[in-house]
PDB file of C-alpha atoms in Angstrom:
ATOM      1  CA  MET P   1     162.230 181.502  15.340  1.00 36.00           C
ATOM      2  CA  THR P   2     159.664 179.676  17.450  1.00 36.00           C
ATOM      3  CA  GLU P   3     160.291 178.670  21.040  1.00 39.00           C
ATOM      4  CA  GLN P   4     159.852 175.037  20.068  1.00 39.00           C
ATOM      5  CA  SER P   5     162.578 175.220  17.424  1.00 42.00           C
ATOM      6  CA  VAL P   6     164.930 176.740  19.995  1.00 57.00           C
ATOM      7  CA  GLY P   7     164.235 173.954  22.478  1.00 82.00           C
ATOM      8  CA  ARG P   8     164.333 174.260  26.223  1.00 94.00           C
ATOM      9  CA  ARG P   9     166.582 177.062  27.414  1.00 96.00           C
ATOM     10  CA  VAL P  10     168.666 176.966  30.578  1.00 98.00           C
ATOM     11  CA  VAL P  11     168.027 180.282  32.330  1.00 98.00           C
ATOM     12  CA  ILE P  12     169.988 181.260  35.406  1.00 97.00           C
ATOM     13  CA  ASN P  13     168.684 183.861  37.829  1.00 96.00           C
ATOM     14  CA  MET P  14     171.087 185.429  40.303  1.00 95.00           C
ATOM     15  CA  SER P  15     171.372 188.487  42.525  1.00 94.00           C
ATOM     16  CA  LEU P  16     174.767 190.193  42.588  1.00 95.00           C
ATOM     17  CA  SER P  17     176.326 193.089  44.431  1.00 95.00           C
ATOM     18  CA  LEU P  18     177.797 195.965  42.472  1.00 95.00           C
ATOM     19  CA  ASP P  19     181.291 194.629  43.240  1.00 94.00           C
ATOM     20  CA  GLY P  20     180.410 191.249  41.736  1.00 93.00           C
ATOM     21  CA  HIS P  21     179.639 189.020  44.726  1.00 94.00           C
ATOM     22  CA  TYR P  22     176.587 186.853  45.379  1.00 93.00           C
ATOM     23  CA  ALA P  23     177.306 186.574  49.101  1.00 92.00           C
ATOM     24  CA  GLY P  24     179.345 188.429  51.679  1.00 90.00           C
ATOM     25  CA  PRO P  25     182.700 187.282  53.041  1.00 89.00           C
ATOM     26  CA  ARG P  26     181.432 185.979  56.384  1.00 83.00           C
ATOM     27  CA  ASP P  27     178.309 183.920  55.676  1.00 78.00           C
ATOM     28  CA  PRO P  28     177.566 182.644  52.145  1.00 72.00           C
ATOM     29  CA  GLU P  29     173.981 181.856  53.158  1.00 72.00           C
ATOM     30  CA  ASP P  30     173.220 185.345  54.498  1.00 75.00           C
ATOM     31  CA  ASN P  31     170.868 187.113  52.070  1.00 76.00           C
ATOM     32  CA  GLY P  32     170.162 190.040  54.367  1.00 82.00           C
ATOM     33  CA  TRP P  33     172.002 192.451  52.057  1.00 87.00           C
ATOM     34  CA  VAL P  34     169.464 191.683  49.292  1.00 87.00           C
ATOM     35  CA  MET P  35     166.340 192.461  51.298  1.00 83.00           C
ATOM     36  CA  PRO P  36     166.249 196.278  51.001  1.00 83.00           C
ATOM     37  CA  TYR P  37     166.329 195.931  47.203  1.00 84.00           C
ATOM     38  CA  ALA P  38     164.368 192.726  46.554  1.00 83.00           C
ATOM     39  CA  HIS P  39     161.081 194.502  47.272  1.00 84.00           C
ATOM     40  CA  THR P  40     161.503 197.066  44.497  1.00 87.00           C
ATOM     41  CA  ASP P  41     159.295 197.063  41.422  1.00 92.00           C
ATOM     42  CA  VAL P  42     162.204 196.337  39.096  1.00 92.00           C
ATOM     43  CA  ALA P  43     163.271 193.265  41.121  1.00 91.00           C
ATOM     44  CA  ARG P  44     159.718 191.922  41.360  1.00 92.00           C
ATOM     45  CA  ASP P  45     158.981 192.549  37.671  1.00 94.00           C
ATOM     46  CA  HIS P  46     162.275 190.852  36.790  1.00 93.00           C
ATOM     47  CA  MET P  47     161.323 187.685  38.685  1.00 92.00           C
ATOM     48  CA  THR P  48     157.869 187.681  37.094  1.00 94.00           C
ATOM     49  CA  SER P  49     159.292 187.872  33.570  1.00 94.00           C
ATOM     50  CA  VAL P  50     161.966 185.242  34.277  1.00 94.00           C
ATOM     51  CA  ARG P  51     159.521 182.629  35.558  1.00 94.00           C
ATOM     52  CA  GLU P  52     156.752 183.173  32.987  1.00 94.00           C
ATOM     53  CA  SER P  53     158.281 180.882  30.346  1.00 94.00           C
ATOM     54  CA  ALA P  54     159.785 178.359  32.804  1.00 97.00           C
ATOM     55  CA  THR P  55     158.221 174.982  33.545  1.00 97.00           C
ATOM     56  CA  THR P  56     161.057 173.469  35.587  1.00 97.00           C
ATOM     57  CA  ALA P  57     162.949 174.890  38.556  1.00 96.00           C
ATOM     58  CA  LEU P  58     166.466 173.579  39.115  1.00 97.00           C
ATOM     59  CA  LEU P  59     167.917 174.097  42.592  1.00 94.00           C
ATOM     60  CA  GLY P  60     170.741 172.999  44.820  1.00 92.00           C
ATOM     61  CA  ARG P  61     169.772 171.451  48.155  1.00 90.00           C
ATOM     62  CA  VAL P  62     170.561 174.511  50.312  1.00 87.00           C
ATOM     63  CA  ASN P  63     168.538 176.861  48.120  1.00 86.00           C
ATOM     64  CA  ALA P  64     165.705 174.352  47.834  1.00 89.00           C
ATOM     65  CA  GLU P  65     165.429 174.180  51.606  1.00 88.00           C
ATOM     66  CA  GLY P  66     165.485 177.971  51.881  1.00 85.00           C
ATOM     67  CA  PHE P  67     163.098 178.703  49.020  1.00 84.00           C
ATOM     68  CA  LEU P  68     160.618 175.949  49.802  1.00 85.00           C
ATOM     69  CA  GLY P  69     160.699 176.742  53.490  1.00 85.00           C
ATOM     70  CA  PHE P  70     159.858 180.404  52.929  1.00 86.00           C
ATOM     71  CA  TRP P  71     157.809 180.934  49.759  1.00 87.00           C
ATOM     72  CA  PRO P  72     154.758 178.789  50.651  1.00 85.00           C
ATOM     73  CA  THR P  73     154.222 181.058  53.678  1.00 88.00           C
ATOM     74  CA  VAL P  74     153.730 184.014  51.318  1.00 88.00           C
ATOM     75  CA  ILE P  75     150.586 182.576  49.726  1.00 91.00           C
ATOM     76  CA  GLY P  76     147.513 184.166  51.256  1.00 90.00           C
ATOM     77  CA  ALA P  77     149.529 186.350  53.625  1.00 91.00           C
ATOM     78  CA  GLU P  78     148.016 189.732  54.424  1.00 93.00           C
ATOM     79  CA  GLY P  79     149.320 192.620  52.325  1.00 91.00           C
ATOM     80  CA  VAL P  80     151.533 190.453  50.126  1.00 92.00           C
ATOM     81  CA  ASP P  81     152.495 191.849  46.720  1.00 92.00           C
ATOM     82  CA  PRO P  82     150.674 189.913  43.949  1.00 94.00           C
ATOM     83  CA  ARG P  83     153.991 189.387  42.136  1.00 94.00           C
ATOM     84  CA  ASP P  84     155.481 187.711  45.206  1.00 92.00           C
ATOM     85  CA  GLU P  85     152.412 185.519  45.609  1.00 93.00           C
ATOM     86  CA  GLY P  86     152.545 184.688  41.893  1.00 93.00           C
ATOM     87  CA  PHE P  87     156.141 183.510  42.231  1.00 93.00           C
ATOM     88  CA  ALA P  88     155.304 181.477  45.334  1.00 92.00           C
ATOM     89  CA  LYS P  89     152.428 179.723  43.555  1.00 94.00           C
ATOM     90  CA  TRP P  90     154.606 179.089  40.489  1.00 94.00           C
ATOM     91  CA  LEU P  91     157.330 177.558  42.665  1.00 92.00           C
ATOM     92  CA  LEU P  92     154.873 175.217  44.379  1.00 91.00           C
ATOM     93  CA  ASP P  93     153.075 174.196  41.181  1.00 93.00           C
ATOM     94  CA  THR P  94     156.053 173.763  38.865  1.00 94.00           C
ATOM     95  CA  ASP P  95     158.247 170.671  38.508  1.00 95.00           C
ATOM     96  CA  LYS P  96     161.345 170.996  40.665  1.00 95.00           C
ATOM     97  CA  VAL P  97     164.662 169.177  40.299  1.00 96.00           C
ATOM     98  CA  VAL P  98     166.953 169.369  43.318  1.00 95.00           C
ATOM     99  CA  LEU P  99     170.608 168.397  42.991  1.00 95.00           C
ATOM    100  CA  SER P 100     171.745 166.651  46.152  1.00 92.00           C
ATOM    101  CA  SER P 101     173.993 163.802  47.237  1.00 91.00           C
ATOM    102  CA  THR P 102     172.535 163.775  50.767  1.00 90.00           C
ATOM    103  CA  LEU P 103     168.746 163.969  50.334  1.00 85.00           C
ATOM    104  CA  GLY P 104     167.243 160.537  49.815  1.00 81.00           C
ATOM    105  CA  GLN P 105     163.631 161.574  49.441  1.00 83.00           C
ATOM    106  CA  ALA P 106     162.035 164.853  48.467  1.00 83.00           C
ATOM    107  CA  PRO P 107     160.099 166.512  51.301  1.00 82.00           C
ATOM    108  CA  TRP P 108     158.333 168.728  48.751  1.00 86.00           C
ATOM    109  CA  GLU P 109     155.628 167.987  46.179  1.00 89.00           C
ATOM    110  CA  ARG P 110     156.434 167.837  42.461  1.00 92.00           C
ATOM    111  CA  THR P 111     160.133 167.431  43.278  1.00 94.00           C
ATOM    112  CA  THR P 112     162.741 165.004  41.992  1.00 94.00           C
ATOM    113  CA  ILE P 113     166.074 164.525  43.775  1.00 95.00           C
ATOM    114  CA  VAL P 114     169.011 163.894  41.441  1.00 95.00           C
ATOM    115  CA  ASP P 115     172.603 163.067  42.384  1.00 94.00           C
ATOM    116  CA  LYS P 116     174.354 163.857  39.097  1.00 95.00           C
ATOM    117  CA  PRO P 117     176.480 166.703  37.718  1.00 96.00           C
ATOM    118  CA  ALA P 118     174.436 169.783  36.804  1.00 96.00           C
ATOM    119  CA  ALA P 119     175.497 169.670  33.134  1.00 97.00           C
ATOM    120  CA  GLU P 120     174.223 166.094  32.804  1.00 97.00           C
ATOM    121  CA  VAL P 121     170.936 166.984  34.480  1.00 97.00           C
ATOM    122  CA  VAL P 122     170.198 169.869  32.112  1.00 97.00           C
ATOM    123  CA  ALA P 123     171.225 167.751  29.110  1.00 95.00           C
ATOM    124  CA  ASP P 124     168.649 165.164  30.220  1.00 95.00           C
ATOM    125  CA  LEU P 125     165.990 167.833  30.838  1.00 96.00           C
ATOM    126  CA  LYS P 126     166.568 169.331  27.398  1.00 94.00           C
ATOM    127  CA  THR P 127     165.516 166.039  25.786  1.00 94.00           C
ATOM    128  CA  THR P 128     162.067 166.351  27.419  1.00 94.00           C
ATOM    129  CA  GLU P 129     159.099 168.558  26.565  1.00 94.00           C
ATOM    130  CA  GLY P 130     158.592 171.813  28.406  1.00 95.00           C
ATOM    131  CA  GLY P 131     159.511 175.447  28.756  1.00 96.00           C
ATOM    132  CA  ASP P 132     162.604 177.042  30.216  1.00 97.00           C
ATOM    133  CA  ILE P 133     164.679 175.361  32.902  1.00 98.00           C
ATOM    134  CA  LEU P 134     165.115 178.070  35.540  1.00 97.00           C
ATOM    135  CA  VAL P 135     168.061 177.832  37.942  1.00 97.00           C
ATOM    136  CA  LEU P 136     167.191 179.915  40.978  1.00 92.00           C
ATOM    137  CA  ASN P 137     170.113 181.550  42.800  1.00 90.00           C
ATOM    138  CA  SER P 138     171.883 178.212  43.393  1.00 92.00           C
ATOM    139  CA  ALA P 139     175.480 179.358  43.010  1.00 93.00           C
ATOM    140  CA  SER P 140     177.159 175.933  42.888  1.00 93.00           C
ATOM    141  CA  VAL P 141     174.735 174.748  40.194  1.00 96.00           C
ATOM    142  CA  ILE P 142     175.087 177.958  38.183  1.00 97.00           C
ATOM    143  CA  LYS P 143     178.891 177.907  38.378  1.00 96.00           C
ATOM    144  CA  ALA P 144     178.974 174.320  37.113  1.00 96.00           C
ATOM    145  CA  LEU P 145     176.666 175.173  34.203  1.00 97.00           C
ATOM    146  CA  LEU P 146     178.680 178.283  33.293  1.00 97.00           C
ATOM    147  CA  ALA P 147     181.900 176.259  33.338  1.00 97.00           C
ATOM    148  CA  ALA P 148     180.310 173.685  31.009  1.00 97.00           C
ATOM    149  CA  ASP P 149     178.878 176.444  28.744  1.00 97.00           C
ATOM    150  CA  LYS P 150     175.347 175.135  29.280  1.00 97.00           C
ATOM    151  CA  VAL P 151     173.659 178.458  30.099  1.00 97.00           C
ATOM    152  CA  ASP P 152     171.424 179.980  27.415  1.00 97.00           C
ATOM    153  CA  ARG P 153     170.208 183.042  29.298  1.00 98.00           C
ATOM    154  CA  LEU P 154     171.657 185.083  32.161  1.00 97.00           C
ATOM    155  CA  ALA P 155     169.029 186.917  34.230  1.00 97.00           C
ATOM    156  CA  LEU P 156     170.818 189.121  36.734  1.00 97.00           C
ATOM    157  CA  THR P 157     169.654 191.605  39.322  1.00 95.00           C
ATOM    158  CA  ILE P 158     172.421 193.985  40.372  1.00 95.00           C
ATOM    159  CA  PHE P 159     172.000 195.694  43.729  1.00 93.00           C
ATOM    160  CA  PRO P 160     173.898 198.944  44.504  1.00 93.00           C
ATOM    161  CA  VAL P 161     175.949 197.698  47.426  1.00 93.00           C
ATOM    162  CA  PHE P 162     179.586 196.677  47.857  1.00 95.00           C
ATOM    163  CA  LEU P 163     179.989 193.500  49.901  1.00 94.00           C
ATOM    164  CA  GLY P 164     183.754 193.994  50.063  1.00 93.00           C
ATOM    165  CA  GLY P 165     184.552 190.343  49.476  1.00 93.00           C
ATOM    166  CA  GLY P 166     182.983 186.902  49.346  1.00 92.00           C
ATOM    167  CA  PRO P 167     182.370 184.407  46.558  1.00 93.00           C
ATOM    168  CA  ARG P 168     181.979 185.569  42.961  1.00 93.00           C
ATOM    169  CA  LEU P 169     179.672 184.093  40.351  1.00 93.00           C
ATOM    170  CA  PHE P 170     182.020 184.543  37.392  1.00 95.00           C
ATOM    171  CA  ASP P 171     185.277 182.742  38.128  1.00 91.00           C
ATOM    172  CA  ASP P 172     188.394 183.036  36.006  1.00 93.00           C
ATOM    173  CA  GLY P 173     188.703 180.316  33.383  1.00 94.00           C
ATOM    174  CA  LEU P 174     185.108 180.301  32.144  1.00 95.00           C
ATOM    175  CA  PRO P 175     184.656 179.418  28.446  1.00 95.00           C
ATOM    176  CA  THR P 176     185.010 182.483  26.248  1.00 95.00           C
ATOM    177  CA  GLY P 177     181.874 183.624  24.473  1.00 94.00           C
ATOM    178  CA  ARG P 178     179.591 186.518  23.604  1.00 97.00           C
ATOM    179  CA  TRP P 179     176.293 187.497  25.157  1.00 98.00           C
ATOM    180  CA  ALA P 180     173.537 189.703  23.689  1.00 98.00           C
ATOM    181  CA  LEU P 181     171.578 192.102  25.911  1.00 98.00           C
ATOM    182  CA  VAL P 182     167.874 191.205  25.698  1.00 97.00           C
ATOM    183  CA  SER P 183     166.405 193.568  28.289  1.00 96.00           C
ATOM    184  CA  GLN P 184     167.419 196.070  30.900  1.00 97.00           C
ATOM    185  CA  ALA P 185     165.596 198.034  33.572  1.00 96.00           C
ATOM    186  CA  ALA P 186     166.631 200.384  36.347  1.00 94.00           C
ATOM    187  CA  GLY P 187     164.579 201.073  39.419  1.00 88.00           C
ATOM    188  CA  GLU P 188     164.485 202.386  42.959  1.00 82.00           C
ATOM    189  CA  HIS P 189     167.792 202.696  44.812  1.00 85.00           C
ATOM    190  CA  GLY P 190     169.624 202.055  41.534  1.00 90.00           C
ATOM    191  CA  THR P 191     168.623 198.398  41.284  1.00 92.00           C
ATOM    192  CA  LEU P 192     169.361 197.006  37.809  1.00 95.00           C
ATOM    193  CA  SER P 193     167.725 194.101  35.996  1.00 96.00           C
ATOM    194  CA  LEU P 194     169.781 192.702  33.099  1.00 97.00           C
ATOM    195  CA  VAL P 195     168.989 189.773  30.808  1.00 97.00           C
ATOM    196  CA  TYR P 196     171.561 188.399  28.354  1.00 98.00           C
ATOM    197  CA  ASP P 197     171.275 185.559  25.823  1.00 98.00           C
ATOM    198  CA  ARG P 198     174.247 183.397  24.895  1.00 97.00           C
ATOM    199  CA  VAL P 199     175.350 183.972  21.291  1.00 97.00           C
ATOM    200  CA  ARG P 200     176.283 180.591  19.793  1.00 92.00           C
TER     201      ARG P 200
END
């Protein structure tokens, strides 16, 4: 089956702890627990493969501010891993859609601000030409798309740490369904990369 006949896929990318959380119990915006593992080969290769077929990045406002505040500083930095620089360049050059009810104007290039439910936004994007629609670690956006059964591919990086609490990505009450394992990789420190496609 060709990619064109499949249409644009909605791909979510998320980092999770071994006990199923995407953030700790005290500060949902603290990503410090990810850092020791994000620099492994398996994590970097995972991000490279996830972005290669994507032509649109979909982000919530908080993640957009974090990502677009940090990643441009990576480009041209001394000693940077080429995979990190490749992701940074992709993020800058690709079309970005940021879901926000508070931002009036995009402070970033190639960015559209949309104040609509995530499921409606991806339905609109799927009617346009392009590659995958990649949702980058924006938990509120991902949760809404999972609840609406609008996710075509789950790209997860599992890090070997217990956070002991905090928000979970997979809430009770999600639509039932099956997923097929597309790829898996294990790396340093026991970091796992898992990619699943929705079976419809």
